[in-house]
Amino acid sequence: MEKIRFGRTGLEVSRIAFGGIPIMRLSKADAVKLVGQIIDTGVNFIDTANAYLDSEEKIGEALAGRKRGDFVLASKSLANDKKTFSEHIDLSLKRLKTDYIDIFQIHNIGTPAKREAVFAEGGAMEALSEAVKAGKVHFPGFSSHNVDIAMEIMKGGDFAVVQLPFNFLDDQSEKAVPLAKELDIGFIAMKPLGGGMLESAELAFRYLLQFDNVVPDPGIEKIEEIIEIADIVKRRPPLTGEDKKAIEKLRVELGPVWCRRCEYCQPCPQGIPINAVLVVKSFHKRFTPDRLKSMAGGAVEKAASCNECGQCVKRCPYSLEIPRLVKENAAFYNSLGL
């Protein structure tokens, strides 16, 4: 696997990273096996978060006994205050079975209020800075779903790494790429497949591989997925005119408002699997009626219990009007008469 210099961290990381969200759904034994297989393909960059249930523990188990310098570990905490953030760093060290984490990120600085909180006296930034001085963390980073706020933070000089949603639908992050290069900041592209909305890995990674300082971070649940992506990286096929037409078609089909299936909106107090409802219109265009019914029928039934409490809206990093979209997608599904 090709490796690149990851900004001013100086770390040599594989051209693609492994995102640790999907292994939450696997048994411990299957997850440990998968992580080991992924490392054996040459991927040495692993990104997770302490909010991803038992992802850190599974990764720690998989890496136990391997030479620490052979891989790069990144994790995150959503905490805003110094005390909790510091506790989360120590918890991540314990779960990952390591005495240092290469990159630790303040998770999802997406609003002015969050930014103010983490940089305030007694905020998360103090804990992160102290962890770097103590050697628990080697490089500070942050993630965000708001590109404009992220670019302002990047210019502040506090971070060596930024993580943003970036794919040919979430292409507003493209404007942050030259800034990252200018400031020598490592750039992790989260959601390279749009949270699963982009079915063609070939098209998605052809687009992202145009940017030589960007490391895509796909969530992997099956070894076949990383093998397919690694092959694309190896071949490095350029975007063709037909590829660009296909990208434009998908942009039109999905429109500006669509669910990335990140599940930050969960849990719903009414038990509605929100992302399964919000993708109904998109899935209707791509799947047979029977498959659509099997994938979304039960979710749409539960959608009837939405009382518009607004908890999901508060959590959504993309500020989607989720209750309205739930009702619209459920009504569309029901109109199909499946």
CSV table of N, CA and C in Angstrom, one decimal, residues 27-139:
chain,number,residue,atom,x,y,z
A,27,SER,N,-19.2,-9.1,16.0
A,27,SER,CA,-18.8,-9.8,17.2
A,27,SER,C,-17.3,-9.4,17.5
A,28,LYS,N,-16.9,-9.6,18.7
A,28,LYS,CA,-15.5,-9.2,19.0
A,28,LYS,C,-14.6,-10.1,18.2
A,29,ALA,N,-14.8,-11.4,18.1
A,29,ALA,CA,-13.9,-12.2,17.4
A,29,ALA,C,-13.8,-11.9,15.9
A,30,ASP,N,-15.0,-11.5,15.3
A,30,ASP,CA,-15.0,-11.2,13.9
A,30,ASP,C,-14.3,-9.8,13.7
A,31,ALA,N,-14.5,-8.9,14.6
A,31,ALA,CA,-13.9,-7.6,14.5
A,31,ALA,C,-12.4,-7.7,14.6
A,32,VAL,N,-11.9,-8.4,15.6
A,32,VAL,CA,-10.5,-8.6,15.7
A,32,VAL,C,-9.9,-9.2,14.5
A,33,LYS,N,-10.5,-10.2,14.0
A,33,LYS,CA,-10.0,-10.9,12.7
A,33,LYS,C,-10.0,-9.9,11.6
A,34,LEU,N,-11.0,-9.1,11.4
A,34,LEU,CA,-11.1,-8.1,10.3
A,34,LEU,C,-10.0,-7.1,10.4
A,35,VAL,N,-9.8,-6.5,11.6
A,35,VAL,CA,-8.8,-5.5,11.8
A,35,VAL,C,-7.4,-6.0,11.4
A,36,GLY,N,-7.1,-7.3,11.9
A,36,GLY,CA,-5.9,-7.9,11.5
A,36,GLY,C,-5.7,-8.1,10.0
A,37,GLN,N,-6.8,-8.5,9.4
A,37,GLN,CA,-6.7,-8.6,7.9
A,37,GLN,C,-6.5,-7.3,7.2
A,38,ILE,N,-7.1,-6.3,7.7
A,38,ILE,CA,-7.0,-4.9,7.1
A,38,ILE,C,-5.5,-4.5,7.2
A,39,ILE,N,-4.9,-4.7,8.4
A,39,ILE,CA,-3.5,-4.3,8.6
A,39,ILE,C,-2.6,-5.1,7.6
A,40,ASP,N,-2.9,-6.3,7.4
A,40,ASP,CA,-2.1,-7.2,6.6
A,40,ASP,C,-2.2,-6.8,5.1
A,41,THR,N,-3.2,-6.0,4.7
A,41,THR,CA,-3.3,-5.5,3.3
A,41,THR,C,-2.3,-4.3,3.1
A,42,GLY,N,-1.8,-3.7,4.2
A,42,GLY,CA,-0.9,-2.6,4.1
A,42,GLY,C,-1.5,-1.3,4.7
A,43,VAL,N,-2.7,-1.3,5.1
A,43,VAL,CA,-3.3,-0.1,5.7
A,43,VAL,C,-2.8,0.0,7.1
A,44,ASN,N,-2.1,1.1,7.4
A,44,ASN,CA,-1.5,1.3,8.7
A,44,ASN,C,-2.1,2.5,9.5
A,45,PHE,N,-3.2,3.1,9.0
A,45,PHE,CA,-3.8,4.2,9.6
A,45,PHE,C,-5.2,3.8,10.1
A,46,ILE,N,-5.5,3.9,11.4
A,46,ILE,CA,-6.7,3.4,12.0
A,46,ILE,C,-7.4,4.6,12.7
A,47,ASP,N,-8.6,4.9,12.4
A,47,ASP,CA,-9.3,6.1,13.0
A,47,ASP,C,-10.6,5.6,13.6
A,48,THR,N,-10.8,5.9,14.9
A,48,THR,CA,-12.0,5.5,15.6
A,48,THR,C,-12.3,6.7,16.6
A,49,ALA,N,-13.2,6.4,17.6
A,49,ALA,CA,-13.6,7.3,18.6
A,49,ALA,C,-14.1,6.6,19.8
A,50,ASN,N,-14.0,7.2,21.0
A,50,ASN,CA,-14.5,6.5,22.1
A,50,ASN,C,-16.1,6.5,22.2
A,51,ALA,N,-16.7,7.3,21.3
A,51,ALA,CA,-18.2,7.2,21.2
A,51,ALA,C,-18.7,6.1,20.3
A,52,TYR,N,-17.8,5.4,19.7
A,52,TYR,CA,-18.2,4.3,18.8
A,52,TYR,C,-18.3,3.0,19.6
A,53,LEU,N,-19.0,3.0,20.6
A,53,LEU,CA,-19.3,1.8,21.5
A,53,LEU,C,-18.0,1.1,21.8
A,54,ASP,N,-17.9,-0.2,21.3
A,54,ASP,CA,-16.7,-1.0,21.7
A,54,ASP,C,-15.7,-1.0,20.6
A,55,SER,N,-15.7,-0.1,19.7
A,55,SER,CA,-14.8,-0.1,18.5
A,55,SER,C,-13.3,0.0,19.0
A,56,GLU,N,-13.0,0.9,20.0
A,56,GLU,CA,-11.6,1.0,20.5
A,56,GLU,C,-11.2,-0.3,21.1
A,57,GLU,N,-12.0,-1.0,21.9
A,57,GLU,CA,-11.6,-2.2,22.6
A,57,GLU,C,-11.3,-3.3,21.6
A,58,LYS,N,-12.1,-3.4,20.5
A,58,LYS,CA,-11.9,-4.4,19.5
A,58,LYS,C,-10.6,-4.1,18.7
A,59,ILE,N,-10.3,-2.8,18.4
A,59,ILE,CA,-9.1,-2.5,17.8
A,59,ILE,C,-7.9,-2.8,18.7
A,60,GLY,N,-8.0,-2.4,19.9
A,60,GLY,CA,-6.9,-2.7,20.9
A,60,GLY,C,-6.6,-4.2,21.0
A,61,GLU,N,-7.6,-5.0,21.0
A,61,GLU,CA,-7.4,-6.4,21.0
A,61,GLU,C,-6.7,-6.9,19.8
A,62,ALA,N,-7.1,-6.4,18.6
A,62,ALA,CA,-6.5,-6.8,17.3
A,62,ALA,C,-5.1,-6.4,17.2
A,63,LEU,N,-4.7,-5.3,17.8
A,63,LEU,CA,-3.3,-4.7,17.7
A,63,LEU,C,-2.4,-5.3,18.8
A,64,ALA,N,-2.9,-5.9,19.8
A,64,ALA,CA,-2.1,-6.4,20.9
A,64,ALA,C,-1.0,-7.4,20.3
A,65,GLY,N,0.2,-7.2,20.7
A,65,GLY,CA,1.3,-8.1,20.2
A,65,GLY,C,1.9,-7.6,18.9
A,66,ARG,N,1.3,-6.6,18.2
A,66,ARG,CA,1.9,-6.1,17.0
A,66,ARG,C,2.9,-4.9,17.4
A,67,LYS,N,3.9,-4.7,16.6
A,67,LYS,CA,4.8,-3.6,16.8
A,67,LYS,C,4.1,-2.3,16.7
A,68,ARG,N,4.2,-1.5,17.8
A,68,ARG,CA,3.4,-0.2,17.9
A,68,ARG,C,3.8,0.8,16.8
A,69,GLY,N,5.0,0.8,16.4
A,69,GLY,CA,5.5,1.8,15.4
A,69,GLY,C,5.0,1.4,14.0
A,70,ASP,N,4.4,0.3,13.8
A,70,ASP,CA,3.9,-0.1,12.5
A,70,ASP,C,2.6,0.4,12.1
A,71,PHE,N,1.9,1.1,13.0
A,71,PHE,CA,0.6,1.6,12.6
A,71,PHE,C,0.3,2.9,13.3
A,72,VAL,N,-0.6,3.7,12.8
A,72,VAL,CA,-0.9,5.0,13.3
A,72,VAL,C,-2.4,5.0,13.8
A,73,LEU,N,-2.5,5.4,15.1
A,73,LEU,CA,-3.8,5.4,15.7
A,73,LEU,C,-4.4,6.8,15.9
A,74,ALA,N,-5.6,6.9,15.6
A,74,ALA,CA,-6.3,8.2,15.8
A,74,ALA,C,-7.7,7.9,16.5
A,75,SER,N,-8.0,8.7,17.5
A,75,SER,CA,-9.3,8.6,18.1
A,75,SER,C,-9.8,10.0,18.5
A,76,LYS,N,-11.0,10.0,19.1
A,76,LYS,CA,-11.7,11.3,19.3
A,76,LYS,C,-12.5,11.3,20.6
A,77,SER,N,-12.9,12.5,21.1
A,77,SER,CA,-13.8,12.6,22.1
A,77,SER,C,-14.8,13.8,21.8
A,78,LEU,N,-16.0,13.6,22.2
A,78,LEU,CA,-17.0,14.6,22.0
A,78,LEU,C,-17.1,15.6,23.1
A,79,ALA,N,-16.4,15.3,24.2
A,79,ALA,CA,-16.4,16.2,25.4
A,79,ALA,C,-16.0,17.6,25.2
A,80,ASN,N,-16.6,18.5,25.8
A,80,ASN,CA,-16.3,19.9,25.7
A,80,ASN,C,-15.4,20.4,26.8
A,81,ASP,N,-15.5,19.8,28.0
A,81,ASP,CA,-14.8,20.3,29.1
A,81,ASP,C,-13.5,19.5,29.4
A,82,LYS,N,-12.6,20.2,30.1
A,82,LYS,CA,-11.2,19.6,30.3
A,82,LYS,C,-11.2,18.3,31.0
A,83,LYS,N,-12.0,18.2,32.1
A,83,LYS,CA,-12.0,17.1,33.0
A,83,LYS,C,-12.5,15.8,32.2
A,84,THR,N,-13.6,15.9,31.5
A,84,THR,CA,-14.2,14.8,30.8
A,84,THR,C,-13.3,14.4,29.6
A,85,PHE,N,-12.8,15.4,28.9
A,85,PHE,CA,-11.9,15.1,27.8
A,85,PHE,C,-10.7,14.4,28.2
A,86,SER,N,-10.1,14.8,29.3
A,86,SER,CA,-8.9,14.2,29.8
A,86,SER,C,-9.2,12.7,30.2
A,87,GLU,N,-10.3,12.5,30.8
A,87,GLU,CA,-10.7,11.2,31.2
A,87,GLU,C,-10.9,10.3,30.0
A,88,HIS,N,-11.5,10.9,28.9
A,88,HIS,CA,-11.7,10.1,27.7
A,88,HIS,C,-10.4,9.7,27.0
A,89,ILE,N,-9.4,10.6,27.1
A,89,ILE,CA,-8.1,10.2,26.5
A,89,ILE,C,-7.5,9.0,27.3
A,90,ASP,N,-7.6,9.1,28.6
A,90,ASP,CA,-7.1,7.9,29.4
A,90,ASP,C,-7.9,6.7,29.1
A,91,LEU,N,-9.2,6.8,28.9
A,91,LEU,CA,-10.0,5.6,28.6
A,91,LEU,C,-9.6,5.1,27.2
A,92,SER,N,-9.4,5.9,26.3
A,92,SER,CA,-9.0,5.5,24.9
A,92,SER,C,-7.6,4.8,25.0
A,93,LEU,N,-6.7,5.3,25.8
A,93,LEU,CA,-5.4,4.6,25.9
A,93,LEU,C,-5.6,3.2,26.5
A,94,LYS,N,-6.5,3.1,27.5
A,94,LYS,CA,-6.7,1.8,28.1
A,94,LYS,C,-7.4,0.8,27.1
A,95,ARG,N,-8.4,1.3,26.4
A,95,ARG,CA,-9.1,0.4,25.5
A,95,ARG,C,-8.2,0.0,24.3
A,96,LEU,N,-7.4,0.9,23.8
A,96,LEU,CA,-6.6,0.6,22.7
A,96,LEU,C,-5.3,-0.1,23.1
A,97,LYS,N,-5.1,-0.3,24.4
A,97,LYS,CA,-3.9,-1.0,24.9
A,97,LYS,C,-2.6,-0.4,24.4
A,98,THR,N,-2.5,0.9,24.5
A,98,THR,CA,-1.3,1.6,24.1
A,98,THR,C,-0.9,2.7,25.1
A,99,ASP,N,0.3,3.1,25.1
A,99,ASP,CA,0.7,4.2,26.0
A,99,ASP,C,0.7,5.5,25.3
A,100,TYR,N,0.4,5.6,24.0
A,100,TYR,CA,0.2,6.9,23.3
A,100,TYR,C,-0.7,6.7,22.1
A,101,ILE,N,-1.4,7.8,21.8
A,101,ILE,CA,-2.2,7.8,20.6
A,101,ILE,C,-1.6,8.8,19.7
A,102,ASP,N,-1.4,8.4,18.4
A,102,ASP,CA,-0.7,9.3,17.5
A,102,ASP,C,-1.5,10.6,17.3
A,103,ILE,N,-2.8,10.5,17.0
A,103,ILE,CA,-3.6,11.7,16.8
A,103,ILE,C,-4.9,11.6,17.6
A,104,PHE,N,-5.1,12.6,18.5
A,104,PHE,CA,-6.4,12.6,19.2
A,104,PHE,C,-7.1,13.9,18.8
A,105,GLN,N,-8.4,13.7,18.5
A,105,GLN,CA,-9.2,14.8,17.9
A,105,GLN,C,-10.4,15.2,18.8
A,106,ILE,N,-10.6,16.5,18.8
A,106,ILE,CA,-11.8,17.1,19.4
A,106,ILE,C,-12.9,16.8,18.4
A,107,HIS,N,-13.9,16.0,18.8
A,107,HIS,CA,-14.9,15.5,17.9
A,107,HIS,C,-16.0,16.5,17.6
A,108,ASN,N,-16.1,16.8,16.3
A,108,ASN,CA,-17.3,17.5,15.8
A,108,ASN,C,-17.4,18.9,16.3
A,109,ILE,N,-16.4,19.8,16.0
A,109,ILE,CA,-16.5,21.2,16.3
A,109,ILE,C,-17.3,21.8,15.1
A,110,GLY,N,-18.6,21.8,15.2
A,110,GLY,CA,-19.5,22.2,14.1
A,110,GLY,C,-20.3,23.4,14.3
A,111,THR,N,-20.2,24.0,15.5
A,111,THR,CA,-21.0,25.2,15.8
A,111,THR,C,-20.2,26.2,16.5
A,112,PRO,N,-20.5,27.5,16.4
A,112,PRO,CA,-19.8,28.5,17.2
A,112,PRO,C,-19.8,28.2,18.7
A,113,ALA,N,-20.9,27.7,19.2
A,113,ALA,CA,-21.0,27.4,20.6
A,113,ALA,C,-20.1,26.3,21.0
A,114,LYS,N,-20.0,25.2,20.2
A,114,LYS,CA,-19.0,24.2,20.5
A,114,LYS,C,-17.6,24.7,20.5
A,115,ARG,N,-17.3,25.5,19.5
A,115,ARG,CA,-16.0,26.0,19.3
A,115,ARG,C,-15.6,26.9,20.6
A,116,GLU,N,-16.5,27.7,21.0
A,116,GLU,CA,-16.3,28.5,22.2
A,116,GLU,C,-16.1,27.7,23.4
A,117,ALA,N,-16.8,26.6,23.6
A,117,ALA,CA,-16.8,25.8,24.7
A,117,ALA,C,-15.4,25.1,24.8
A,118,VAL,N,-14.9,24.5,23.7
A,118,VAL,CA,-13.7,23.7,23.8
A,118,VAL,C,-12.5,24.6,23.9
A,119,PHE,N,-12.5,25.9,23.5
A,119,PHE,CA,-11.4,26.8,23.6
A,119,PHE,C,-11.5,27.6,24.9
A,120,ALA,N,-12.6,27.5,25.6
A,120,ALA,CA,-12.7,28.3,26.9
A,120,ALA,C,-11.8,27.8,28.0
A,121,GLU,N,-11.6,28.6,29.0
A,121,GLU,CA,-10.8,28.2,30.1
A,121,GLU,C,-11.5,27.0,30.7
A,122,GLY,N,-10.7,25.9,31.0
A,122,GLY,CA,-11.3,24.7,31.5
A,122,GLY,C,-11.9,23.8,30.4
A,123,GLY,N,-11.6,24.2,29.1
A,123,GLY,CA,-12.2,23.5,28.0
A,123,GLY,C,-11.4,22.3,27.5
A,124,ALA,N,-11.9,21.6,26.5
A,124,ALA,CA,-11.3,20.4,26.0
A,124,ALA,C,-9.9,20.7,25.4
A,125,MET,N,-9.7,21.9,24.9
A,125,MET,CA,-8.4,22.2,24.3
A,125,MET,C,-7.3,22.2,25.3
A,126,GLU,N,-7.6,22.6,26.5
A,126,GLU,CA,-6.6,22.5,27.6
A,126,GLU,C,-6.1,21.1,27.9
A,127,ALA,N,-7.1,20.2,27.9
A,127,ALA,CA,-6.8,18.8,28.2
A,127,ALA,C,-6.0,18.2,27.0
A,128,LEU,N,-6.3,18.5,25.8
A,128,LEU,CA,-5.6,18.0,24.7
A,128,LEU,C,-4.2,18.5,24.6
A,129,SER,N,-4.0,19.8,24.9
A,129,SER,CA,-2.6,20.4,25.0
A,129,SER,C,-1.8,19.7,26.0
A,130,GLU,N,-2.4,19.5,27.2
A,130,GLU,CA,-1.6,18.9,28.3
A,130,GLU,C,-1.3,17.4,28.0
A,131,ALA,N,-2.2,16.7,27.3
A,131,ALA,CA,-1.9,15.3,26.9
A,131,ALA,C,-0.8,15.3,25.9
A,132,VAL,N,-0.7,16.2,25.0
A,132,VAL,CA,0.4,16.3,24.1
A,132,VAL,C,1.7,16.5,24.8
A,133,LYS,N,1.7,17.4,25.8
A,133,LYS,CA,2.9,17.7,26.5
A,133,LYS,C,3.4,16.5,27.3
A,134,ALA,N,2.4,15.7,27.8
A,134,ALA,CA,2.7,14.5,28.6
A,134,ALA,C,3.1,13.3,27.8
A,135,GLY,N,2.9,13.4,26.4
A,135,GLY,CA,3.3,12.3,25.6
A,135,GLY,C,2.2,11.3,25.4
A,136,LYS,N,1.0,11.5,26.0
A,136,LYS,CA,-0.1,10.6,25.8
A,136,LYS,C,-0.6,10.7,24.4
A,137,VAL,N,-0.6,11.9,23.8
A,137,VAL,CA,-1.0,12.2,22.4
A,137,VAL,C,0.2,12.8,21.7
A,138,HIS,N,0.4,12.4,20.5
A,138,HIS,CA,1.5,13.0,19.8
A,138,HIS,C,1.1,14.2,18.9
A,139,PHE,N,-0.1,14.2,18.4
A,139,PHE,CA,-0.6,15.3,17.5
A,139,PHE,C,-2.0,15.6,17.8
